[in-house]
């Protein structure tokens, strides 16, 4: 976020976690609330029924003991929570928002889109082992808890969502403070600051950033390189599977037009999506005309237009968080498709969604001298 | 001539009011000959063209879509066409990424005095689309 950008290159703190990482993170948050560094904490908590997790904004610090900084499923994309809290202004409370890297990245994107006010928010992310598909978790939540715990300990992603299995940014630091568990010695974790705000918070907590974090960095590099390879291959395979008009139609033909994928997407913030608006409601002559020229027309129509339109409107900000795929009732691999397209559209502008709040969104920036190969191209 | 060669594509052309539409107009008033494949739509600026319009036309069966605006630096709204260019390259990438046909989409700069360029661009594009043949989206019922 805002300066100093170079902090990541320097050191971090090593925190002892004898009682377990989760407990230590909770202690950290509690201490910060005790000292008045934060007035509230926005963090996931398990619902009483035990089968889901939601974000809660905690004012009463005695409730912190029940939070789940790294829940096994992503029922709510954290960026949506931050945006709900701050969309209408920053308020007068200092809030720590604890989430996964793809959630902090989406928060950064939403900030560029004017949908959050981060002045009083400290974004805290942590190394993410992935999340389970919501539907798998719901089959047996208690088993799911255990499977996730085991998988997270071993950093084994095979039960995680497909889009998590190919996530090469699972330790990307986009917020103010990052908790690094990779490469840490037994019973410890790293605390890393990524902004002046992060530095200030840690200073108030008497956490000094003096220790070497090369161990974390090396491990992260290793994992993300490995995942990058997997990602490229998965996208290539996906493309041959869904590419071309006929395959695309097959892929999306089960779509029930619920628009869940758009509703849960953190980036799709529009109050009224074009595809839910009157703009897509046409007079019957229009449909008759289309039916006449083709012989017949599907209802509801324009499924593929919705998907491609959404890609065009938001793929440059897509963080591959997988929320859309979790939400799709007919198991269309929406997030895998969007992550494939997102890598391509972002690559055009050397843009990485959520990397830096100062980096302008690619479609509201331009250079006078660029992309000339597009002009009058007749290839 | 065989039947196939007689295929006359339908090409939707989004022309900006201040340059390209005037360029097309000049071609007309100068009695230059250009292909009957073009269906012009006047927009105030090339940047008014949401990529969605283009994909909608393509999925709706248009054989080609042309977007034309003022040359860079000459946009009536100063920088509209710089944004157009970025959106356009993104659109093409999405279309390419999905294995659709980016060749059916074209961006050109045509000024108000370039009646002849309007003719060149539309002729060249029409020829290319003729080679590509009909847009198969035209017959897809389940689209
Ligand atoms: S969530 Fe699935 S079924 Fe619903 S609109 Fe999106 S792709 Fe279609
Ligand atoms: S399109 Fe899907 S994967 Fe991308 S940001 Fe939205 S919900 Fe996440
Ligand atoms: S007015 Fe012609 S491109 Fe903007």
mmCIF file of C-alpha atoms and ligand atoms in Angstrom, chain A residues 265-267 310 314 318-324 335 338, ligand 2:
data_model
loop_
_atom_site.group_PDB
_atom_site.id
_atom_site.type_symbol
_atom_site.label_atom_id
_atom_site.label_comp_id
_atom_site.label_asym_id
_atom_site.label_seq_id
_atom_site.Cartn_x
_atom_site.Cartn_y
_atom_site.Cartn_z
ATOM 1 C CA UNK A 265 -17.700 -11.629 -7.117
ATOM 2 C CA UNK A 266 -15.881 -9.023 -5.041
ATOM 3 C CA UNK A 267 -14.996 -7.038 -8.145
ATOM 4 C CA UNK A 310 -18.449 -9.780 -17.480
ATOM 5 C CA UNK A 314 -13.861 -6.929 -14.862
ATOM 6 C CA UNK A 318 -10.158 -10.561 -11.229
ATOM 7 C CA UNK A 319 -8.070 -11.998 -8.393
ATOM 8 C CA UNK A 320 -8.853 -15.665 -9.118
ATOM 9 C CA UNK A 321 -10.449 -16.004 -5.702
ATOM 10 C CA UNK A 322 -12.858 -18.716 -6.805
ATOM 11 C CA UNK A 323 -15.938 -17.230 -5.161
ATOM 12 C CA UNK A 324 -17.859 -17.401 -8.436
ATOM 13 C CA UNK A 335 -13.323 -19.183 -11.766
ATOM 14 C CA UNK A 338 -12.061 -16.260 -15.503
HETATM 15 S S1 LIG C 2 -14.515 -13.470 -11.380
HETATM 16 FE FE1 LIG C 2 -14.602 -15.129 -9.840
HETATM 17 S S2 LIG C 2 -12.427 -15.552 -9.399
HETATM 18 FE FE2 LIG C 2 -12.480 -13.535 -10.389
HETATM 19 S S3 LIG C 2 -12.598 -12.042 -8.691
HETATM 20 FE FE3 LIG C 2 -14.742 -12.484 -9.341
HETATM 21 S S4 LIG C 2 -15.398 -14.158 -7.981
HETATM 22 FE FE4 LIG C 2 -13.143 -14.056 -7.822
#
